[in-house]
């Protein structure tokens, strides 16, 4: 097949690109040092996903990871086929499927992006360092892992309202939480982030639906 995947272009959050040829039957992606493709991120499970090459057919399977694996923006379930130019997202890294990989060089560092102006009250996050900023100022009170995960999900989906179900599942996992737990976690998060927690500037409640982050 002309679009048969022959290599994976891994793009880390720190700006490093790696080309990994598919020369073995199984490529393990995860945080564990023994992984074929190691992604050093708190959002990546130790064994996270596997790319399999069998009989010329390349597939992707999630290995029960906590945060899931996305293929072209959609969370996968079970085993799915991979094609040329498909994009896998795991944690804060992307992996592009290539049928015609580059012949020169397997690793390169991308030039840093130009820094955009930041307003004094703009909320920003660095998912690699677990840091939160208001403008250029680092948030004084460090967030817990659950508080950060809740804010991260809101931040990464700030173009829409996040429903309570997806937020709870993102923080605790399916069927491991209730509405009261989410309400209390949001209260603690607002206490640390909002200038006036009783009058939220960033994390707005959408009654009966969920929450939305306003930058």
Tab-separated table of N, CA, C and O in Angstrom, residues 15 29 39 41-42 60 111 115 119 128 132 141-142 147-148 150 164 180-181 196 205 215:
chain	number	residue	atom	x	y	z
A	15	UNK	N	10.304	20.629	22.233
A	15	UNK	CA	10.752	21.072	20.919
A	15	UNK	C	11.678	20.124	20.196
A	15	UNK	O	12.253	20.482	19.173
A	29	UNK	N	5.057	2.806	23.691
A	29	UNK	CA	5.128	4.232	24.003
A	29	UNK	C	4.750	4.402	25.465
A	29	UNK	O	3.714	3.893	25.917
A	39	UNK	N	8.335	8.967	26.738
A	39	UNK	CA	7.814	10.319	26.879
A	39	UNK	C	7.830	10.664	28.364
A	39	UNK	O	7.079	10.083	29.146
A	41	UNK	N	6.653	12.560	30.866
A	41	UNK	CA	5.570	13.491	31.181
A	41	UNK	C	4.668	12.877	32.242
A	41	UNK	O	4.411	11.667	32.206
A	42	UNK	N	4.167	13.679	33.191
A	42	UNK	CA	3.256	13.136	34.208
A	42	UNK	C	1.923	12.690	33.635
A	42	UNK	O	1.167	11.989	34.298
A	60	UNK	N	-2.666	0.892	16.266
A	60	UNK	CA	-2.402	1.527	17.562
A	60	UNK	C	-3.384	0.982	18.581
A	60	UNK	O	-4.580	0.870	18.308
A	111	UNK	N	13.476	25.420	16.373
A	111	UNK	CA	13.729	26.770	16.864
A	111	UNK	C	12.589	27.191	17.776
A	111	UNK	O	11.429	26.878	17.509
A	115	UNK	N	7.924	34.679	21.343
A	115	UNK	CA	7.125	34.862	22.544
A	115	UNK	C	6.040	35.900	22.306
A	115	UNK	O	6.311	37.010	21.852
A	119	UNK	N	-0.810	39.602	28.734
A	119	UNK	CA	-1.474	40.647	29.520
A	119	UNK	C	-1.271	40.384	31.006
A	119	UNK	O	-0.979	39.259	31.423
A	128	UNK	N	4.692	21.003	31.717
A	128	UNK	CA	5.921	20.241	31.957
A	128	UNK	C	6.468	20.493	33.345
A	128	UNK	O	7.079	19.616	33.952
A	132	UNK	N	1.827	27.516	37.183
A	132	UNK	CA	0.713	28.337	36.717
A	132	UNK	C	1.118	29.795	36.861
A	132	UNK	O	1.693	30.188	37.888
A	141	UNK	N	0.796	29.961	45.389
A	141	UNK	CA	0.356	28.731	46.043
A	141	UNK	C	0.389	27.577	45.042
A	141	UNK	O	-0.352	27.579	44.067
A	142	UNK	N	1.238	26.612	45.286
A	142	UNK	CA	1.386	25.499	44.352
A	142	UNK	C	0.158	24.599	44.415
A	142	UNK	O	-0.368	24.325	45.496
A	147	UNK	N	-5.756	19.291	41.699
A	147	UNK	CA	-6.093	20.670	41.329
A	147	UNK	C	-5.476	21.027	39.979
A	147	UNK	O	-6.125	21.653	39.140
A	148	UNK	N	-4.224	20.605	39.778
A	148	UNK	CA	-3.558	20.908	38.515
A	148	UNK	C	-4.235	20.180	37.362
A	148	UNK	O	-4.409	20.735	36.280
A	150	UNK	N	-7.344	19.267	37.096
A	150	UNK	CA	-8.621	19.924	36.800
A	150	UNK	C	-8.388	21.196	35.992
A	150	UNK	O	-9.054	21.436	34.978
A	164	UNK	N	-19.356	18.371	33.641
A	164	UNK	CA	-18.916	17.795	34.914
A	164	UNK	C	-18.435	16.362	34.741
A	164	UNK	O	-17.450	15.946	35.363
A	180	UNK	N	-20.112	16.053	44.466
A	180	UNK	CA	-19.629	16.771	45.636
A	180	UNK	C	-18.097	16.853	45.646
A	180	UNK	O	-17.525	17.887	46.015
A	181	UNK	N	-17.421	15.776	45.222
A	181	UNK	CA	-15.954	15.785	45.153
A	181	UNK	C	-15.475	16.835	44.152
A	181	UNK	O	-14.521	17.573	44.413
A	196	UNK	N	-10.513	36.895	43.516
A	196	UNK	CA	-11.681	36.930	44.396
A	196	UNK	C	-12.462	35.636	44.179
A	196	UNK	O	-13.295	35.562	43.274
A	205	UNK	N	-18.753	28.994	36.389
A	205	UNK	CA	-19.715	27.903	36.490
A	205	UNK	C	-20.808	28.072	35.444
A	205	UNK	O	-21.349	29.164	35.267
A	215	UNK	N	-9.849	33.072	29.810
A	215	UNK	CA	-8.487	33.601	29.974
A	215	UNK	C	-8.501	35.072	30.355
A	215	UNK	O	-9.367	35.819	29.961
